[in-house]
């Protein structure tokens, strides 16, 4: 095995990823450069059409990030100071930060055995100030949306789906992540299942009014070049990134397929190790997350053997002392933070690298 960035098994391998799709990607970005099409041009339009189709919704807007997809959804709904928005602590910090940045107060509930929002905990968190709920679908696992939508309807609350990690994921009812809420939010950060070569995101919806509002807010409130109707932000998706996403979207299924193969190999190899709690579902398209008691020791052993792992939040966010962060007691979220570790799961992994990871993890538990 060759070393990549000093690792025998890197968490991601962008160099190899580029080599795989080099011809198509080079054609795409050269074409954009030659046309000089940088801001809100045809590649963005094309991507928006594809995103709306893929997520089963009427409208899609390309944005600079998943964070702004969440933030602009909240702003378009008029959520701000004095309002409360319910979400989880077991997410990427952007979900909670987006609520805070509107002036509203994030209210955090615990997660369930699927590591996503425990819908049973939601009603107790609703107060007279609650305006919205942001369920976070994580790594291919969706929140129980039927039940959550019923609760939201009963209490007259908006639902904004954080589907940043769940493009093209369906629940057991066959319905897409991002297709339930007033909006669905996606991230195309490089390491997401559909990744750009930088920052990118998108938001999808059926409601025309919300669509028009987010359109305005993403581009300084400009309705046309000549007419500005409100203050907004610059949250546009770069045309160059859109061109790259259009290429990569064509390979989404093959990326997922390889990741599924890697997951199955790991699952099979770790099944006889009682100390390892396998991921809550068989295949994952984002991260391969296992739970172990001696997490830090396992990270160390793998690091010593040049295997790059990630612990996304070694301490739960609501226990990190982040300024203005609520600090409720969320026992399962806190436990997960102590136990989770993500093993390398990228479509560029070869069988030799996968076998090496398996061998080292098994050795840690005295299994040869
Ligand atoms: C990645 C991610 C975000 C933020 O997306 P960016 O594009 O990085 O701004 C939000 N929520 C979740 C669950 C994510 O995984």
Short mmCIF file of N, CA, C and O and ligand atoms in Angstrom, two decimals, residues 65-68 70 91-92 94-95 136-138 162 164-165 187-189 192 199-200, ligand 1:
data_model
loop_
_atom_site.label_atom_id
_atom_site.label_comp_id
_atom_site.label_asym_id
_atom_site.label_seq_id
_atom_site.Cartn_x
_atom_site.Cartn_y
_atom_site.Cartn_z
N UNK A 65 -24.21 26.67 0.68
CA UNK A 65 -23.95 25.68 1.73
C UNK A 65 -25.25 25.10 2.27
O UNK A 65 -26.32 25.69 2.09
N UNK A 66 -25.12 23.99 2.97
CA UNK A 66 -26.25 23.42 3.68
C UNK A 66 -26.65 24.29 4.85
O UNK A 66 -27.82 24.38 5.22
N UNK A 67 -25.66 24.94 5.44
CA UNK A 67 -25.92 25.84 6.57
C UNK A 67 -26.90 26.93 6.16
O UNK A 67 -27.88 27.21 6.85
N UNK A 68 -26.65 27.55 5.00
CA UNK A 68 -27.53 28.62 4.55
C UNK A 68 -28.88 28.08 4.07
O UNK A 68 -29.88 28.81 4.09
N UNK A 70 -30.52 25.88 5.69
CA UNK A 70 -31.27 25.86 6.96
C UNK A 70 -31.61 27.29 7.39
O UNK A 70 -32.76 27.59 7.74
N UNK A 91 -25.91 16.21 15.85
CA UNK A 91 -25.97 16.65 14.46
C UNK A 91 -24.65 17.34 14.20
O UNK A 91 -23.74 17.31 15.05
N UNK A 92 -24.51 17.98 13.04
CA UNK A 92 -23.39 18.88 12.85
C UNK A 92 -23.83 20.23 13.43
O UNK A 92 -25.01 20.60 13.33
N UNK A 94 -23.91 23.12 12.61
CA UNK A 94 -24.58 24.08 11.72
C UNK A 94 -26.09 24.12 11.93
O UNK A 94 -26.71 25.18 11.80
N UNK A 95 -26.70 22.98 12.23
CA UNK A 95 -28.15 22.94 12.43
C UNK A 95 -28.55 23.87 13.57
O UNK A 95 -29.49 24.66 13.45
N UNK A 136 -33.19 16.00 11.91
CA UNK A 136 -31.93 15.82 11.19
C UNK A 136 -31.81 14.35 10.78
O UNK A 136 -31.75 13.48 11.65
N UNK A 137 -31.83 14.09 9.50
CA UNK A 137 -31.60 12.74 9.00
C UNK A 137 -30.09 12.55 8.92
O UNK A 137 -29.39 13.35 8.31
N UNK A 138 -29.60 11.48 9.52
CA UNK A 138 -28.14 11.34 9.60
C UNK A 138 -27.63 10.13 8.85
O UNK A 138 -28.08 9.01 9.11
N UNK A 162 -33.39 18.82 7.91
CA UNK A 162 -31.96 18.85 7.66
C UNK A 162 -31.61 17.50 7.04
O UNK A 162 -31.42 16.51 7.75
N UNK A 164 -29.03 17.18 5.03
CA UNK A 164 -27.69 17.45 4.50
C UNK A 164 -26.90 16.17 4.24
O UNK A 164 -26.09 16.11 3.33
N UNK A 165 -27.16 15.13 5.04
CA UNK A 165 -26.43 13.87 4.88
C UNK A 165 -27.27 12.81 4.17
O UNK A 165 -26.90 11.64 4.18
N UNK A 187 -26.56 19.50 1.75
CA UNK A 187 -25.19 20.02 1.67
C UNK A 187 -24.43 19.23 0.62
O UNK A 187 -24.59 18.01 0.51
N UNK A 188 -23.61 19.94 -0.13
CA UNK A 188 -22.74 19.27 -1.10
C UNK A 188 -21.28 19.56 -0.77
O UNK A 188 -20.44 19.72 -1.65
N UNK A 189 -21.00 19.69 0.51
CA UNK A 189 -19.64 19.77 1.03
C UNK A 189 -18.89 18.55 0.48
O UNK A 189 -19.49 17.48 0.29
N UNK A 192 -19.69 14.92 1.60
CA UNK A 192 -21.06 14.38 1.57
C UNK A 192 -21.17 13.43 0.38
O UNK A 192 -20.33 13.43 -0.51
N UNK A 199 -17.44 24.46 -1.18
CA UNK A 199 -18.72 24.52 -0.47
C UNK A 199 -19.88 24.64 -1.44
O UNK A 199 -19.78 25.34 -2.44
N UNK A 200 -20.97 23.98 -1.11
CA UNK A 200 -22.19 24.07 -1.91
C UNK A 200 -23.34 23.45 -1.13
O UNK A 200 -23.12 22.61 -0.25
C1 LIG B 1 -22.84 19.02 6.53
C2 LIG B 1 -23.99 19.26 7.38
C3 LIG B 1 -24.56 20.54 7.54
C4 LIG B 1 -23.95 21.78 6.97
O1 LIG B 1 -23.67 21.77 5.62
P1 LIG B 1 -22.57 22.75 5.02
O2 LIG B 1 -22.74 22.61 3.55
O3 LIG B 1 -21.24 22.28 5.51
O4 LIG B 1 -22.87 24.13 5.48
C5 LIG B 1 -25.70 20.65 8.31
N1 LIG B 1 -26.25 19.59 8.91
C6 LIG B 1 -25.74 18.35 8.79
C7 LIG B 1 -26.41 17.20 9.46
C8 LIG B 1 -24.57 18.15 8.04
O5 LIG B 1 -24.05 16.93 7.96
#
